[in-house]
PDB file of C-alpha atoms and ligand atoms in Angstrom:
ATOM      1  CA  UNK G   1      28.519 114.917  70.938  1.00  0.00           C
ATOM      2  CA  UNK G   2      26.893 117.017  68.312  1.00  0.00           C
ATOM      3  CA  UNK G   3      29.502 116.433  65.689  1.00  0.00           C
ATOM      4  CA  UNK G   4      28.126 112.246  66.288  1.00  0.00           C
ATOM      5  CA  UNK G   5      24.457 113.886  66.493  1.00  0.00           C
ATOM      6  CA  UNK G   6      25.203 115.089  62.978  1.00  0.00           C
ATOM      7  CA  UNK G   7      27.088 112.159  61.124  1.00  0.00           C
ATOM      8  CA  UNK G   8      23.866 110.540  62.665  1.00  0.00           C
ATOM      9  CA  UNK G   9      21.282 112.519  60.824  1.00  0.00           C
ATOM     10  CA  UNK G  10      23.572 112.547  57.976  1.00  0.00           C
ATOM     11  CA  UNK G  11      23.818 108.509  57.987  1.00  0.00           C
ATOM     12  CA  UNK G  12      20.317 108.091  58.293  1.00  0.00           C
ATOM     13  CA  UNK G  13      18.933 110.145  55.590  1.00  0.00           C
ATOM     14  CA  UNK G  14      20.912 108.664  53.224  1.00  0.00           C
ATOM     15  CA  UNK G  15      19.329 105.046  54.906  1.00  0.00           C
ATOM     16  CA  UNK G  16      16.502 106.376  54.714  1.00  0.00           C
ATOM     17  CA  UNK G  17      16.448 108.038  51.038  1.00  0.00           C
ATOM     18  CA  UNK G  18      17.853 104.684  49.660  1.00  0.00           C
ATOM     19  CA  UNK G  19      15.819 102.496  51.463  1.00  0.00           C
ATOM     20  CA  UNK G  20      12.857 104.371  49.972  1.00  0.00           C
ATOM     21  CA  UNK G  21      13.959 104.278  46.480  1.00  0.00           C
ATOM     22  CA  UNK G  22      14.669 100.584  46.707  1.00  0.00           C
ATOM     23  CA  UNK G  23      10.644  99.310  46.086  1.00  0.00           C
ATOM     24  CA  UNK G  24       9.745 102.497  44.081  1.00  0.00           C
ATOM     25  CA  UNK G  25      12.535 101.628  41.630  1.00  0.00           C
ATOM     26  CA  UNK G  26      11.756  97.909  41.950  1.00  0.00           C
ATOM     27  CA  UNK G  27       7.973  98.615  41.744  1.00  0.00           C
ATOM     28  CA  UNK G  28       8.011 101.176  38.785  1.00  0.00           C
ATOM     29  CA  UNK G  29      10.310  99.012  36.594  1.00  0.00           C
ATOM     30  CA  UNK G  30       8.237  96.639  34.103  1.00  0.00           C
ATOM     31  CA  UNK G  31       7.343  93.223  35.105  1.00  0.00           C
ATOM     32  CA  UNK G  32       9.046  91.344  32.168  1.00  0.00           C
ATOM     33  CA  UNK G  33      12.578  94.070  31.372  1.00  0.00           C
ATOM     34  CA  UNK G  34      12.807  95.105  27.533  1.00  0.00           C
ATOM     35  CA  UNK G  35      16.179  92.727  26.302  1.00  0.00           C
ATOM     36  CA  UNK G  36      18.120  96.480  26.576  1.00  0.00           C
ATOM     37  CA  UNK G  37      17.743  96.621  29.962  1.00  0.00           C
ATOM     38  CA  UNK G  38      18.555  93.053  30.354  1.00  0.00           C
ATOM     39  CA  UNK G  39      22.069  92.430  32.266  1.00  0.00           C
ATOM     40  CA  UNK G  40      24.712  89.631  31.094  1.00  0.00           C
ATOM     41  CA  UNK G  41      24.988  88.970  34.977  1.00  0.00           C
ATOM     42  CA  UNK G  42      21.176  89.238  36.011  1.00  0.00           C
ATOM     43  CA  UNK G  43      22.727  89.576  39.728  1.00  0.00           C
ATOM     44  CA  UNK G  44      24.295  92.718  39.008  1.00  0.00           C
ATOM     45  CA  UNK G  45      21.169  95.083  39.176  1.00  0.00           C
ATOM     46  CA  UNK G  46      20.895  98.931  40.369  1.00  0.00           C
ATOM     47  CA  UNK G  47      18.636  97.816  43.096  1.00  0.00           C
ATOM     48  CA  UNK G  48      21.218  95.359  44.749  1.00  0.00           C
ATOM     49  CA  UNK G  49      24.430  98.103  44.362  1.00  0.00           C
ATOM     50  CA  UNK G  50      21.917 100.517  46.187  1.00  0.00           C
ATOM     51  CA  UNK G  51      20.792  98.049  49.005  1.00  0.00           C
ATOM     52  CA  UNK G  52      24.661  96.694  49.289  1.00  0.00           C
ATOM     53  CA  UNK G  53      26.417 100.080  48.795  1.00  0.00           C
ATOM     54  CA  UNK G  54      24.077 102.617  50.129  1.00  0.00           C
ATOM     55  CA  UNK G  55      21.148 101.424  52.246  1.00  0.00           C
ATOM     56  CA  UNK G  56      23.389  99.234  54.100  1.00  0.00           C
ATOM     57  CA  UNK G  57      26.648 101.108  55.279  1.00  0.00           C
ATOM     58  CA  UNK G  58      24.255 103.883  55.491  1.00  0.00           C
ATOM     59  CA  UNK G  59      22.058 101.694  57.799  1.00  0.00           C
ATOM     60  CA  UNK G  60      25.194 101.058  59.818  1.00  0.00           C
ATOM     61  CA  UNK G  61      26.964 104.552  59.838  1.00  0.00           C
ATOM     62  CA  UNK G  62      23.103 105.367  61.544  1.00  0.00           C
ATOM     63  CA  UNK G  63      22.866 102.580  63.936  1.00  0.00           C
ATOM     64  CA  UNK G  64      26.834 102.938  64.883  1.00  0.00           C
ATOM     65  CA  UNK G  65      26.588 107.448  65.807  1.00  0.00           C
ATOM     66  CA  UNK G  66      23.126 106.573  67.491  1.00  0.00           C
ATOM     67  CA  UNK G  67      24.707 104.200  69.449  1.00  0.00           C
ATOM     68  CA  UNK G  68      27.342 106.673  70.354  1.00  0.00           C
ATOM     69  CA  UNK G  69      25.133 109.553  71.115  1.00  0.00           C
ATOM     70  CA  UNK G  70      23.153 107.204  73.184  1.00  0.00           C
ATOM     71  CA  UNK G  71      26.130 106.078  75.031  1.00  0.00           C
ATOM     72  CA  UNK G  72      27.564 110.036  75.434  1.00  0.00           C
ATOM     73  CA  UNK G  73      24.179 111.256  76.670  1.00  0.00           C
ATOM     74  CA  UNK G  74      23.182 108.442  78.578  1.00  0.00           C
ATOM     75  CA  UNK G  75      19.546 108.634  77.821  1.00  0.00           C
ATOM     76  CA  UNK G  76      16.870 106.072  78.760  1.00  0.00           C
ATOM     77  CA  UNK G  77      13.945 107.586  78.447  1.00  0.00           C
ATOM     78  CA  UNK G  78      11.098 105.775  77.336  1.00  0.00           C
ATOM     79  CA  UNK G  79      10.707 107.644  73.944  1.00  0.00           C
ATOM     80  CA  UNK G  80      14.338 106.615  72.976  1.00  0.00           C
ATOM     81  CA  UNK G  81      13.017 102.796  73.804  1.00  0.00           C
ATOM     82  CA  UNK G  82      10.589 103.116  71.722  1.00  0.00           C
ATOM     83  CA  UNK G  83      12.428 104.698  68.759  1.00  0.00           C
ATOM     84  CA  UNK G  84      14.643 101.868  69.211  1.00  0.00           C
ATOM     85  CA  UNK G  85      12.270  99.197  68.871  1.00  0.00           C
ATOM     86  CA  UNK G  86      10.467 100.891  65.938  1.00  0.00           C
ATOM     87  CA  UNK G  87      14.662 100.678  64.185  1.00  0.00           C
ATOM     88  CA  UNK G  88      14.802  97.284  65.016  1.00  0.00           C
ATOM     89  CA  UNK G  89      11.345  97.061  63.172  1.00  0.00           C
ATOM     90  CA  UNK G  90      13.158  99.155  60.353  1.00  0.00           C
ATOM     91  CA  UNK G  91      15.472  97.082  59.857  1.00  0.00           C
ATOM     92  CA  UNK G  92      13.343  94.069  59.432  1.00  0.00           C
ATOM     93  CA  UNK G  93      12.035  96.129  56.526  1.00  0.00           C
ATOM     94  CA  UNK G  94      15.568  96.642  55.529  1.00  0.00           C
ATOM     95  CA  UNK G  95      16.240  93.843  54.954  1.00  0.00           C
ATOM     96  CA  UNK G  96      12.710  92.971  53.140  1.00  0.00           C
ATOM     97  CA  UNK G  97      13.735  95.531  50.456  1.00  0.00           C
ATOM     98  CA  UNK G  98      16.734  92.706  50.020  1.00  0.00           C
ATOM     99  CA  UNK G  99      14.636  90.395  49.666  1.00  0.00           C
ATOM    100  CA  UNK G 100      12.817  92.153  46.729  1.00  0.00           C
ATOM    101  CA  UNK G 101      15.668  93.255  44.778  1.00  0.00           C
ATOM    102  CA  UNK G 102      16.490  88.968  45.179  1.00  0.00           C
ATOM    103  CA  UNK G 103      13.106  88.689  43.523  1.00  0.00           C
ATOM    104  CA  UNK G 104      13.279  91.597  40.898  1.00  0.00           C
ATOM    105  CA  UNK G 105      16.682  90.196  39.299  1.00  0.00           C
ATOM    106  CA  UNK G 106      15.302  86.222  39.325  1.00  0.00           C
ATOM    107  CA  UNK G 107      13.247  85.531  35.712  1.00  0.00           C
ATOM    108  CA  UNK G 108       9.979  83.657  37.470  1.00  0.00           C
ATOM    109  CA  UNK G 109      10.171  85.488  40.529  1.00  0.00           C
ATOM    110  CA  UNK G 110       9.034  89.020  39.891  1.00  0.00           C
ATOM    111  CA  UNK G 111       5.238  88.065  40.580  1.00  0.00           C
ATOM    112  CA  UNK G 112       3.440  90.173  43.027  1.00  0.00           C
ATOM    113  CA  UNK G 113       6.527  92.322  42.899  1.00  0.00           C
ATOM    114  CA  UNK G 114       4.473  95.434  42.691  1.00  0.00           C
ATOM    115  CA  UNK G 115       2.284  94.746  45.542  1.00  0.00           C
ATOM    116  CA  UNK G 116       4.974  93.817  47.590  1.00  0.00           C
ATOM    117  CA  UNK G 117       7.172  96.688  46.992  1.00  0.00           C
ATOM    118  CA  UNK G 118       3.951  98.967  47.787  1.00  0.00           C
ATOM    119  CA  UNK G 119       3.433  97.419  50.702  1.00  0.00           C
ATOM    120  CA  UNK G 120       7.220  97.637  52.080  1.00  0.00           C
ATOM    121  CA  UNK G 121       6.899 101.276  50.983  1.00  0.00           C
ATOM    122  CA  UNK G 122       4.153 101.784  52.969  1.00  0.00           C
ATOM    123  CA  UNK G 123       5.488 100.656  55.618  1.00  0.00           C
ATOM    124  CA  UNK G 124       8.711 102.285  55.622  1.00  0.00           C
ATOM    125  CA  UNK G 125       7.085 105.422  55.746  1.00  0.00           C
ATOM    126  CA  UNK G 126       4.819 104.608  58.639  1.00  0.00           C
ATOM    127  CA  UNK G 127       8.019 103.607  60.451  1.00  0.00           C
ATOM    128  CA  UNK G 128      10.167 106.375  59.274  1.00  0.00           C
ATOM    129  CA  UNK G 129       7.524 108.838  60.350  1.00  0.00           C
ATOM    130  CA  UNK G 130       6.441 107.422  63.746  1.00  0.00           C
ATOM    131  CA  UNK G 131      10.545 107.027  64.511  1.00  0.00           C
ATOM    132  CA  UNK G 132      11.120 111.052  63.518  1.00  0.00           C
ATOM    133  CA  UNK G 133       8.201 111.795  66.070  1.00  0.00           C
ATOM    134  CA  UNK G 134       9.320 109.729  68.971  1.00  0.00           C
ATOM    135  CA  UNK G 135      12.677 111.491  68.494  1.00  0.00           C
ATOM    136  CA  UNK G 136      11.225 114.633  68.566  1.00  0.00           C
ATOM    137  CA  UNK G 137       8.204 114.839  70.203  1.00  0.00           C
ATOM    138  CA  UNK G 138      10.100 112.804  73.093  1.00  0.00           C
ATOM    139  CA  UNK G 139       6.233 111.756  74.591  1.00  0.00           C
ATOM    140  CA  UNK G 140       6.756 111.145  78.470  1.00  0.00           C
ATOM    141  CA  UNK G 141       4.856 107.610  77.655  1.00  0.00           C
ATOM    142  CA  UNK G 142       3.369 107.566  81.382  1.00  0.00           C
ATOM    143  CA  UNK G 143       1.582 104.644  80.665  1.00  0.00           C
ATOM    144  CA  UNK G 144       5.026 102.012  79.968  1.00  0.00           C
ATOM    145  CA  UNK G 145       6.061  99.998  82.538  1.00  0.00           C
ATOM    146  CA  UNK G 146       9.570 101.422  83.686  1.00  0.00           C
ATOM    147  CA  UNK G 147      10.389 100.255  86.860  1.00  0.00           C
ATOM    148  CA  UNK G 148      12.627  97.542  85.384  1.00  0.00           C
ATOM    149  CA  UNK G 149      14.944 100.804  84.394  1.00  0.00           C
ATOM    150  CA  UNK G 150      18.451 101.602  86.466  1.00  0.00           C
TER     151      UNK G 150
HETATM  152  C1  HEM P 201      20.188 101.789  66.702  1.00  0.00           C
HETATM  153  C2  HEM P 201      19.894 102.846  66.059  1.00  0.00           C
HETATM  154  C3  HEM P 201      19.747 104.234  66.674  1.00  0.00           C
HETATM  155  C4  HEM P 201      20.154 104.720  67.902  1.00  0.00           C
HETATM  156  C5  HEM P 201      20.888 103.993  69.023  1.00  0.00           C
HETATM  157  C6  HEM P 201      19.733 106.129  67.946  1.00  0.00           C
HETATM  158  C7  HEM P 201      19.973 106.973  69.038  1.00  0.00           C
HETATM  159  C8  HEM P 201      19.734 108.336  69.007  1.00  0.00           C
HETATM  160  C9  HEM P 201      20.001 109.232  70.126  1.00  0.00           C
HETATM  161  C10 HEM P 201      20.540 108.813  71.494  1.00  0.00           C
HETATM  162  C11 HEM P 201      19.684 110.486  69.702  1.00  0.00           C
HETATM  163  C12 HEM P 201      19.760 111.789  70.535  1.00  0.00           C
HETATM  164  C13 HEM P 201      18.379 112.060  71.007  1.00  0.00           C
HETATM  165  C14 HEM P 201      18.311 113.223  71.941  1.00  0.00           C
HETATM  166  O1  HEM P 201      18.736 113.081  73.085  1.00  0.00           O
HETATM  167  O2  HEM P 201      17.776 114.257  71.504  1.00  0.00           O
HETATM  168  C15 HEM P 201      19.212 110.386  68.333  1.00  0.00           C
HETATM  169  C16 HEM P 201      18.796 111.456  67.579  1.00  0.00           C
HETATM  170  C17 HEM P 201      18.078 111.306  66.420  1.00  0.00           C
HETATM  171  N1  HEM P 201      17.754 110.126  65.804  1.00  0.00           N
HETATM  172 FE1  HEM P 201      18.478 108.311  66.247  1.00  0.00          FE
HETATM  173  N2  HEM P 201      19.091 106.458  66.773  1.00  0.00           N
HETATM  174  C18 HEM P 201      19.066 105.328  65.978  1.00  0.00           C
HETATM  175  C19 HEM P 201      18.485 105.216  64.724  1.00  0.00           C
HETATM  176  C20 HEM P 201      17.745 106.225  64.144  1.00  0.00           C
HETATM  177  C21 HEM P 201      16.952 106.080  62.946  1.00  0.00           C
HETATM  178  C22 HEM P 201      16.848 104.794  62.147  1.00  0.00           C
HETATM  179  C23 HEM P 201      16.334 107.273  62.707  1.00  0.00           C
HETATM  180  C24 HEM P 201      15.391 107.703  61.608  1.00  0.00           C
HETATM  181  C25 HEM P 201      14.846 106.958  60.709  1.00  0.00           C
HETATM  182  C26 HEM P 201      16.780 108.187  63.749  1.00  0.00           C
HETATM  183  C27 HEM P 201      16.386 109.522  63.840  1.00  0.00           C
HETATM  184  C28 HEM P 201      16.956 110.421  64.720  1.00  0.00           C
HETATM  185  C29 HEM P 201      16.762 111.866  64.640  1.00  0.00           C
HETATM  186  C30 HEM P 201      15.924 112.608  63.605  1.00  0.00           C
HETATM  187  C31 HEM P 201      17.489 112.424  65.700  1.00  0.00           C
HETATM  188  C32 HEM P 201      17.694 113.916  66.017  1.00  0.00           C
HETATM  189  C33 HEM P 201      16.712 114.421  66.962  1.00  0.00           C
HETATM  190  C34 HEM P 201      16.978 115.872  67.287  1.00  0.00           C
HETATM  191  O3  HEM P 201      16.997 116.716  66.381  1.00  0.00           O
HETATM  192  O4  HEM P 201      17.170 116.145  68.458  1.00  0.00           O
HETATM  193  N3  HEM P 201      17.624 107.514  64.606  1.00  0.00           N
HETATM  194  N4  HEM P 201      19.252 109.071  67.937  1.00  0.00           N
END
């Protein structure tokens, strides 16, 4: 089990490393690209090889070992249900950061691209954080509903 514990952490640091990068590169680069940076297939960006290439199998290596370390150790605590709806959150972001490396390589589409790659990094790191604590802290949440639980 800890060898899938691992290859979990593992998976989702690099998720979560790549995912972050995605809006600060996206964010930082200039609004209208000088022609040097400018691609002879504008769909062939840095941003998309990271979000198809890294964040994603990444994102999948992560969900795939939780799910297996979930299924070994047979845990349904309320912390771990909330972790799990705060990933399914995470991914929703995931796949926002897709959405603004769609944006960054399209000509008329890069307005707003700043503020919207500020806010998804904001938010990632709200989520990332409050998903480490759950996972950690393990909070006996008293308060949710479990009855409904085998
Ligand atoms: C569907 C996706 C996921 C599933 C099913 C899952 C499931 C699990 C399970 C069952 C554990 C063992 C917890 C324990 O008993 O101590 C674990 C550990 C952990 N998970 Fe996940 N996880 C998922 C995604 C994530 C994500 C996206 C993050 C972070 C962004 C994350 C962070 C962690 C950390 C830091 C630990 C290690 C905790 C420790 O040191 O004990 N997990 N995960």
């Amino acid at each position: 089990m800890v060898w899938f514990l691992l290859l979990h952490m593992a998976a989702l640091l690099i998720w979560a490393a790549a995912l972050l990068y995605i809006p600060i590169m996206v964010g930082a680069s200039p609004e209208t690209p000088p022609d040097i940076d400018k691609k002879p297939k504008p769909y062939d960006s840095v941003g998309r090889f990271l979000f198809t290439q890294v964040a994603t199998p990444a994102a999948l290596a992560a969900i795939i070992t939780g799910t297996i370390v979930f299924l070994l150790n047979r845990t349904v605590d309320p912390w771990l249900i909330m972790k799990l709806t705060l990933v399914t959150a995470l991914a929703m972001a995931h796949t926002m950061a897709g959405v603004i490396v769609l944006r960054a390589e399209q000509e008329g589409k890069r307005r707003y691209i700043r503020i919207l790659s500020g806010i998804l990094l904001v938010v990632l790191c709200l989520l990332m954080t409050a998903i480490v604590w759950f996972v950690l802290a393990k909070p006996s949440m008293e308060w949710l509903p479990m009855e409904w639980l085998p």
